[in-house]
XYZ file of C-alpha atoms in Angstrom:
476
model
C -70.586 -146.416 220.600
C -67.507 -148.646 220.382
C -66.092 -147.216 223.311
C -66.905 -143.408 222.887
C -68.296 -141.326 225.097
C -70.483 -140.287 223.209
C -71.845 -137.312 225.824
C -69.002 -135.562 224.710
C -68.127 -134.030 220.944
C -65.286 -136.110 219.659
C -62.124 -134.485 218.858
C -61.751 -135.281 215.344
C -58.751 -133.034 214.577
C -56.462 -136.146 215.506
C -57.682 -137.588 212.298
C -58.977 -134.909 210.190
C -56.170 -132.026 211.107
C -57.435 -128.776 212.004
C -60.280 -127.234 210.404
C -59.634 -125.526 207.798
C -59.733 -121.714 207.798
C -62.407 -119.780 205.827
C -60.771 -117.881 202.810
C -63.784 -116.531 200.874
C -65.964 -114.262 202.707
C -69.705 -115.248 203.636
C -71.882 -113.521 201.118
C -75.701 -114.180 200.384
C -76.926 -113.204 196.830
C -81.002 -112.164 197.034
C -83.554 -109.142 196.047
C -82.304 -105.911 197.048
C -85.555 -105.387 198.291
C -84.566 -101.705 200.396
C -83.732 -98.579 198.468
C -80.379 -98.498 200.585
C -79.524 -101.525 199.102
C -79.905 -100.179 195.523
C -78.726 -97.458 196.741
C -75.157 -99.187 197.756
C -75.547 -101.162 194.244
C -75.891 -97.481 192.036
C -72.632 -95.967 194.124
C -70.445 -99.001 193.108
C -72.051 -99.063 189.671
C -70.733 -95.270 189.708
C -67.438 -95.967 191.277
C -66.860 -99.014 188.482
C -68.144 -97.672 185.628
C -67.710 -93.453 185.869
C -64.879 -93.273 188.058
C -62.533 -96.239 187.601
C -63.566 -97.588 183.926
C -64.186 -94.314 182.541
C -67.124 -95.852 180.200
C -69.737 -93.385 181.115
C -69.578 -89.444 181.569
C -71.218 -88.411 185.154
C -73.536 -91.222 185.760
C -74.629 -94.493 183.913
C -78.470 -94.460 184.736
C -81.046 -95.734 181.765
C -84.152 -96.357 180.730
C -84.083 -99.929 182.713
C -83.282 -98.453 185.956
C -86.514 -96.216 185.744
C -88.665 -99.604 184.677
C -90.922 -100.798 187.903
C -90.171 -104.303 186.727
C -86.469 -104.036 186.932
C -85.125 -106.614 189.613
C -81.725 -105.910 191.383
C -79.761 -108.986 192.651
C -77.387 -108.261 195.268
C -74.228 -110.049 196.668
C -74.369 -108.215 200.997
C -71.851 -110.059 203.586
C -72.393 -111.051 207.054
C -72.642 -107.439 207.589
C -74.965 -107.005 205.597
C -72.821 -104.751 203.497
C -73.587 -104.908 199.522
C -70.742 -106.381 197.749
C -71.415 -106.039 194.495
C -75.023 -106.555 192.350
C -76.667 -107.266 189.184
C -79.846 -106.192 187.563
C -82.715 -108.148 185.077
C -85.512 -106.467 183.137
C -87.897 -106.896 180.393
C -86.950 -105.785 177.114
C -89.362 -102.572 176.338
C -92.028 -101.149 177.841
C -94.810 -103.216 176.213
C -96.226 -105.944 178.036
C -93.902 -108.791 179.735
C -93.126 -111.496 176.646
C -90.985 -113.576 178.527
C -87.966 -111.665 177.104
C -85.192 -110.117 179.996
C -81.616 -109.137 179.810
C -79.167 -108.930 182.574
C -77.016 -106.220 182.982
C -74.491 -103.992 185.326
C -72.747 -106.504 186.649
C -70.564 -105.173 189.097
C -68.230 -106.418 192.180
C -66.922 -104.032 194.406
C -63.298 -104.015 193.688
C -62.119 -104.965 197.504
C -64.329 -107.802 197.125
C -62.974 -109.165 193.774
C -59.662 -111.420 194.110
C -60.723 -114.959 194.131
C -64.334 -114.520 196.269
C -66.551 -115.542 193.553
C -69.185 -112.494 193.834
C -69.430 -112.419 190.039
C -69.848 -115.428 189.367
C -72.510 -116.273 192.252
C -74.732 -113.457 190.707
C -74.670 -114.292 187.119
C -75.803 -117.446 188.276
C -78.640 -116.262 190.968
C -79.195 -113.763 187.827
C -80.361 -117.327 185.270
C -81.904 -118.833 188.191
C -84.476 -116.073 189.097
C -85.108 -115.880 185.423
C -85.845 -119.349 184.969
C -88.241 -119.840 188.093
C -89.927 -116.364 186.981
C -90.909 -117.457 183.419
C -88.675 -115.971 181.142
C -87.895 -117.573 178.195
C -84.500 -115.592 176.453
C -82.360 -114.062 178.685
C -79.404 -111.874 176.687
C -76.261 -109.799 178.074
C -73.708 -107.349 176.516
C -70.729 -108.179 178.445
C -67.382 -106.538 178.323
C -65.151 -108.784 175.692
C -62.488 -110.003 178.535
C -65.273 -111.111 180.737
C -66.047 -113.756 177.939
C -64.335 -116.494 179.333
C -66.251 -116.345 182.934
C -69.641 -115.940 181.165
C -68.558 -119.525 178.641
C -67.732 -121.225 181.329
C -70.751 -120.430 183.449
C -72.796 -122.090 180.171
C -73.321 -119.328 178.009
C -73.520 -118.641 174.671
C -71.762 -116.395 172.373
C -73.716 -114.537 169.716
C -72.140 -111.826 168.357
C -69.159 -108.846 168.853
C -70.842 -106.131 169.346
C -69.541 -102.149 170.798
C -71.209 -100.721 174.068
C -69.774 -97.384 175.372
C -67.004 -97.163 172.745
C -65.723 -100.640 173.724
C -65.882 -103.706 172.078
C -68.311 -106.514 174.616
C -69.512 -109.323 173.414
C -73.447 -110.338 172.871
C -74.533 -113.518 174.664
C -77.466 -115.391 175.832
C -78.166 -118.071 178.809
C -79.485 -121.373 177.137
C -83.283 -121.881 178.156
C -84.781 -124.888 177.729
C -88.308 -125.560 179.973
C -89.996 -125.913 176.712
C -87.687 -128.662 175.012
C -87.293 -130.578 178.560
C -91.377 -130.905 179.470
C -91.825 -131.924 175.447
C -89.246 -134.453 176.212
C -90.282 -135.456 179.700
C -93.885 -135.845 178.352
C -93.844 -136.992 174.872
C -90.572 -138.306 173.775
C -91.370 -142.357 174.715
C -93.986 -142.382 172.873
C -92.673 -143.900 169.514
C -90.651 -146.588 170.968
C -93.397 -147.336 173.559
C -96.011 -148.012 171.023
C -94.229 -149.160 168.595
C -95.326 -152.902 169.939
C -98.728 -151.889 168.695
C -98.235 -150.708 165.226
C -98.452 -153.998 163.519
C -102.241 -154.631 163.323
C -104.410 -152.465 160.904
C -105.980 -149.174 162.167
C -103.360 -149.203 164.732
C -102.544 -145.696 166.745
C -104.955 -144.135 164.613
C -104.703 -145.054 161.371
C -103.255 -143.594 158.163
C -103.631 -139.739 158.424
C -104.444 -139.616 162.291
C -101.241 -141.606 163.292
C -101.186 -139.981 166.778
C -104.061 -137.506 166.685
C -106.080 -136.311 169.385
C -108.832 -138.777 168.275
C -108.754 -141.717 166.604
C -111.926 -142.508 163.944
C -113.476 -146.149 164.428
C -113.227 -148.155 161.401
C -116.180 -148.134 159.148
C -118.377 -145.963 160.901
C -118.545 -142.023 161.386
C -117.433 -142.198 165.180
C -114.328 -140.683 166.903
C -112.560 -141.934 170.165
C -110.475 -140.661 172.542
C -109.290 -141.570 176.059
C -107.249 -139.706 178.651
C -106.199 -140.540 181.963
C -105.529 -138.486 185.262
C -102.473 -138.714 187.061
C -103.008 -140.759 189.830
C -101.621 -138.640 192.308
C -104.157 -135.640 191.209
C -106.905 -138.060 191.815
C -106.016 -138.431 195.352
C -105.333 -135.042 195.785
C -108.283 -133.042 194.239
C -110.525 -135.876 193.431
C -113.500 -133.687 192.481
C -111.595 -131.390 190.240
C -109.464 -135.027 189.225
C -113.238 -136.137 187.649
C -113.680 -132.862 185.905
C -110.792 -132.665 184.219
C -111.286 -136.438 182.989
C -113.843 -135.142 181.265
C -112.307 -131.901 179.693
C -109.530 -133.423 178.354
C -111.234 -135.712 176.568
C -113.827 -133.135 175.395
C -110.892 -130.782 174.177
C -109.635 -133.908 171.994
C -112.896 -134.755 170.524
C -113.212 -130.614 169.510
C -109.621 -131.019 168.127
C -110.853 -133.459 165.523
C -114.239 -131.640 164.442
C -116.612 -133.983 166.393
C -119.580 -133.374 168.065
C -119.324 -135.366 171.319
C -122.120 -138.150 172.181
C -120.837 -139.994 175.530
C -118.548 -140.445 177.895
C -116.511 -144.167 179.262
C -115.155 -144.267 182.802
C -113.018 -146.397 184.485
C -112.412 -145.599 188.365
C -110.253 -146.842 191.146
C -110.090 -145.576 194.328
C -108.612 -145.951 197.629
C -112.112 -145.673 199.694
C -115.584 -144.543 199.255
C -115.034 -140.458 199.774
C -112.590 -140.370 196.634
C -114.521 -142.144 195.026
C -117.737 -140.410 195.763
C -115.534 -136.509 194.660
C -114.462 -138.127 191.598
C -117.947 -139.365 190.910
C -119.078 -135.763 191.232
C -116.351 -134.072 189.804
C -117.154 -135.972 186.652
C -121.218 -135.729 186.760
C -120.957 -132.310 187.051
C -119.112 -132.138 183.825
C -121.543 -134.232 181.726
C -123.929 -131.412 182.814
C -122.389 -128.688 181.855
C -121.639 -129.713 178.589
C -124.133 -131.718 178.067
C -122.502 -135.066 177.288
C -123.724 -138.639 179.141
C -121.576 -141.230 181.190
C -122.709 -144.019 179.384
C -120.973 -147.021 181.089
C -117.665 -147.932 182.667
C -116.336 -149.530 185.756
C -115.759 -149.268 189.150
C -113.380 -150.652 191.496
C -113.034 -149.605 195.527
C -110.338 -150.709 197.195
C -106.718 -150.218 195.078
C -104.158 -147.171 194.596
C -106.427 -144.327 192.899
C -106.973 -144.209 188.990
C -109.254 -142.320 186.322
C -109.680 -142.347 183.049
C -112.360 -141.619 180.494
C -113.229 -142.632 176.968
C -115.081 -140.373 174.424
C -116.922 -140.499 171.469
C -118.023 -138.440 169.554
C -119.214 -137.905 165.335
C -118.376 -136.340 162.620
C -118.394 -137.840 158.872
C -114.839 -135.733 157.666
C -112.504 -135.329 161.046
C -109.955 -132.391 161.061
C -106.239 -134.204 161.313
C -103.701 -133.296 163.540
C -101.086 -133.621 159.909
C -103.044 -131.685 157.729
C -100.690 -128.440 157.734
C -98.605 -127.867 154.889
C -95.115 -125.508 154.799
C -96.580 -121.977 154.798
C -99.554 -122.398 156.884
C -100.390 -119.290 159.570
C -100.722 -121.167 162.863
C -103.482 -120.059 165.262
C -104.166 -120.393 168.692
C -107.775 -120.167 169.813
C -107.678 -119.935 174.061
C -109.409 -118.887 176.654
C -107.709 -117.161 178.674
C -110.667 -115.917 181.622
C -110.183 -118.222 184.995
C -106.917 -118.100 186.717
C -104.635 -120.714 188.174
C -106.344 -123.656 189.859
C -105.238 -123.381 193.513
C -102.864 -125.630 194.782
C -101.617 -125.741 190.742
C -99.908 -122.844 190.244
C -98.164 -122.510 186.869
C -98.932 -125.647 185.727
C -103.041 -125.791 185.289
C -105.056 -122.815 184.468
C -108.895 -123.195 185.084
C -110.941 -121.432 182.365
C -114.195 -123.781 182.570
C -115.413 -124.184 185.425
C -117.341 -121.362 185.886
C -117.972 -120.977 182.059
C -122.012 -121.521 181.328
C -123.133 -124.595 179.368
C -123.719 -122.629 176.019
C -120.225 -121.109 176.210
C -118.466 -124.633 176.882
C -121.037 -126.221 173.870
C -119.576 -122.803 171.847
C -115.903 -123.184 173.132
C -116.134 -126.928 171.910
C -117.462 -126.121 168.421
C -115.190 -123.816 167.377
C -112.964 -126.301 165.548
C -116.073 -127.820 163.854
C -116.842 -124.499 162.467
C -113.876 -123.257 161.612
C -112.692 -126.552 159.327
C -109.080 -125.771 159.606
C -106.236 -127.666 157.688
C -104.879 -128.960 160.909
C -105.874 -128.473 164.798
C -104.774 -130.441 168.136
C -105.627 -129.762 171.440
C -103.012 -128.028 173.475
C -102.335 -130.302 176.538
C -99.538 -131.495 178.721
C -96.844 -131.212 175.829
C -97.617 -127.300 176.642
C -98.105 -124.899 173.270
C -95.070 -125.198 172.030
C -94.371 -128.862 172.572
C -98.541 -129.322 171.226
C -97.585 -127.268 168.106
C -94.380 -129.229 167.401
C -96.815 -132.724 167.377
C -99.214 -130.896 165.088
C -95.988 -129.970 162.826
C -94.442 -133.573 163.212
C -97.944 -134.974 162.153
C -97.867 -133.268 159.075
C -93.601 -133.765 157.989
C -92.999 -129.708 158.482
C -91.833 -127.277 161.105
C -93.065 -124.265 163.477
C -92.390 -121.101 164.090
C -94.289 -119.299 166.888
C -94.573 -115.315 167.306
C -94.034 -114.514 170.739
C -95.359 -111.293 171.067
C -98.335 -112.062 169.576
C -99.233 -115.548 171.243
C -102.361 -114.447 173.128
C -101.775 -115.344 177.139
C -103.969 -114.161 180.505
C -102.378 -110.762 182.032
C -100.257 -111.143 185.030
C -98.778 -114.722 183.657
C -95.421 -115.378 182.417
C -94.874 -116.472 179.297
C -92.854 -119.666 180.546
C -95.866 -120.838 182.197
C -98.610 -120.145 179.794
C -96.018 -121.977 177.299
C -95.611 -124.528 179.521
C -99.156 -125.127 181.511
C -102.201 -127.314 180.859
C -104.035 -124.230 179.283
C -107.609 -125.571 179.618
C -109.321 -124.847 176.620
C -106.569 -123.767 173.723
C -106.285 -124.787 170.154
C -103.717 -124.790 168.272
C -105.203 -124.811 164.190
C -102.917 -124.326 161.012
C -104.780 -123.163 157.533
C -104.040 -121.349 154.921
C -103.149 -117.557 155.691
C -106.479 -115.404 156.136
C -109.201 -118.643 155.694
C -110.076 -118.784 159.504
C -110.178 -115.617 160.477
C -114.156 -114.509 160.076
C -115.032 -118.088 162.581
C -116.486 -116.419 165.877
C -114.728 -118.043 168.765
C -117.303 -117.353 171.738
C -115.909 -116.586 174.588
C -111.964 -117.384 173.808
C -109.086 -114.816 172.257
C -107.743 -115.810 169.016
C -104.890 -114.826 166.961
C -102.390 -116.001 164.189
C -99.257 -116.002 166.325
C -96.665 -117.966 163.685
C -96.390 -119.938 160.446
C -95.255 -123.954 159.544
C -91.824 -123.911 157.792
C -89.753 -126.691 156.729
C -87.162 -126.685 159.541
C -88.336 -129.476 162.101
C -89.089 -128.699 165.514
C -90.739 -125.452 167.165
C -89.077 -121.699 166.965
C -89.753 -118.617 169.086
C -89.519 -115.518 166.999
C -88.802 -112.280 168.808
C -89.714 -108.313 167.924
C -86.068 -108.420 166.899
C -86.525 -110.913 164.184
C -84.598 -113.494 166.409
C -85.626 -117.023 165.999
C -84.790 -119.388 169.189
C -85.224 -123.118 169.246
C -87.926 -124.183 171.844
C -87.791 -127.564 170.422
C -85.062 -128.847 168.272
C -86.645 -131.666 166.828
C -89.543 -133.822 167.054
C -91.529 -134.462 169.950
C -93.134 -138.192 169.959
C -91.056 -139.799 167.169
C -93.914 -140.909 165.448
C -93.177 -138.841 162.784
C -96.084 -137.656 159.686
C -99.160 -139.208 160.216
């Protein structure tokens, strides 16, 4: 245009000056997925660390690089030609608790002036342990390789010696849990706070916030969910479902015994609405509950949600914990990931039996806990700091013993819509004898009086999940 031919690549060096000439070489950082490739990655390890560092005698092979799980990040050149490497592994043997640790870092030493190498696979290193659910990530790193490792974002912990030299403890900053408590719960206060003028308002005093919220003067509990609209169009059938579970799951959170269900459907055309329709009336079946009533409306951007009620004369509060409490978590973890959901919604109902969903769905009833709320989008962690909030105390959660389906990270079961999972706090031993049907349930932490949610580790380490609290809305 303007003149150009533009048939022809325009010679842009009259404006620009030559291109510029490469001065890092190419390198791509991925799984050394071959054994020459860890092969390459053991020989520099040996040339760094035997022959030129002198901090091992003859080889510097552990425990970690005989552990299946071990992942080895490698730096290879256009060449292909391995450049340096890094590896990540679970701590122990036991099973995977979302706990790794990088370690033998090492650039080949032709490949070190100025390229980068190290730097690209520490980070590639906190990436792939992010997106594969790990939840503390530590190093040991030599003490004048400090400075990189701060800069990159991490954080000192400690001086520590490793092979008769003094390195430095340190840990990448992880926070998935704090950021989808935030991302899902953190307007809340200041977006409701409109409504917290008029009596009975946002539950009332002692269920400010709850799952449920008890209708004045009578013996009745509501609650009301809605899908994201986007799910509805996507998966309407499973959309009308989990209308219904949700709400369900909130109703067994405050001790009542469900007695109808409220929709309130829009859709786009007639076959959405007709999967939502059926997604939903196959859930009153199986658990037994009625649509009563609701509305319907064809013709406008998809939208679900659903009302419950439900009785009971003396409703378990989401603030009922006190300092010193054990927290529980009651789950069941049978089913697997809902397809086209991965990580983020795990599917224990639908093929549970009536009687086990009616059982599931009880189990708060019977149990009469201090405190319970239904563990939903906040994600366990971000659930148990509301529960906390609700009740002006803290959390600390166990890791290790936080009961979670095999073959799922820990950063995803923490972080997922868990399907049917309670979160309770009593006093320590009163809950245990309650049978829980078809769910796993164990104490897996205590409240404390430091706000916000804690992981502790097998090494008595306590890392903040959340920092604070999580709607704002403070005790109930």
């Amino acid at each position: 245009m303007y003149g150009l031919d533009t048939a022809e690549p325009a010679n842009l060096e009259v404006l620009t000056g030559p291109a510029p000439i490469p001065t890092r070489p190419p390198f791509l950082v991925q799984v050394a997925d071959t054994g020459a490739a860890r092969a390459t990655y053991h020989g520099l390890r040996r040339e760094t660390f035997v022959a030129e560092q002198r901090l091992f005698a003859g080889h510097d092979r552990d425990d970690v690089d005989d552990d299946p799980r071990t992942v080895v990040l490698v730096a290879t050149g256009d060449d292909g030609t391995v450049l340096g490497g890094v590896r990540l592994a679970p701590v122990g043997y036991g099973h995977d608790i979302g706990w790794w640790t990088g370690s033998r870092l090492v650039v080949d030493r032709r490949a070190r002036a100025g390229f980068g190498i190290g730097k690209a696979l520490v980070r590639a290193a906190c990436a792939y342990a992010e997106t594969h659910g790990v939840l503390r990530f530590d190093a040991t790193v030599q003490a004048r390789h400090e400075p990189m490792f701060i800069r990159l974002g991490w954080e000192r912990i400690a001086e520590v010696t490793a092979a008769g030299q003094p390195h430095v403890s340190m840990r990448w900053p992880i926070d998935r849990i704090e950021r989808l408590a935030q991302a899902t719960k953190s307007v809340l206060a200041e977006a409701l706070s409109p409504l917290d003028g008029t009596p009975f308002a946002l539950g009332g005093a002692g269920f400010r916030g709850d799952d449920g919220a008890p209708v004045p003067g009578t013996d009745m509990i509501a609650a009301c969910d809605a899908i994201v609209p986007s799910m509805v169009e996507r998966d309407p059938e499973w959309a009308g479902w989990c209308a219904a579970l949700v709400n369900l799951n909130d109703l067994s959170a405050m001790g009542a015994e469900p007695v109808g269900l409220l929709d309130a459907v829009g859709a786009p055309n007639r076959s959405i609405l007709t999967r939502v329709i059926r997604g939903l009336s196959r859930a009153s079946a199986q658990w037994g509950v009625p649509v009563l009533g609701g509305h319907t409306q064809l013709g406008v951007p998809a939208a679900l949600s659903v009302t419950a009620l439900g009785r009971t004369a003396d409703p378990v509060p989401a603030g009922g914990g006190r300092a010193g409490d054990e927290l529980r978590l009651t789950a069941d973890i049978s089913g697997a990931w809902r397809p086209g959901y991965a990580s983020r919604q795990w599917d224990s109902s639908s093929h549970r039996t009536p009687g086990e969903l009616v059982e599931l769905g009880s189990y708060v009833r019977r149990a009469r806990p201090a405190a319970a709320k239904d563990v939903s989008m906040a994600g366990l962690a971000g659930t148990t700091g509301m529960l906390a909030e609700a009740g002006g105390v803290g959390a600390v959660l166990d890791v290790a013993a936080i009961p979670k389906p095999s073959g799922v990270t820990m950063g995803d079961w923490m972080t997922c819509f868990p399907g049917f999972a309670m979160i309770t706090a009593d006093r320590p031993g009163r809950s245990h004898t309650t049978p829980t049907g078809p769910a796993t349930s164990a104490v897996c932490g205590e409240l404390t009086t430091n706000p916000g949610v804690g992981l502790r580790w097998p090494d008595g380490v306590i890392t903040r999940a959340v920092h604070s609290t999580v709607t704002g809305l403070g005790t109930a």
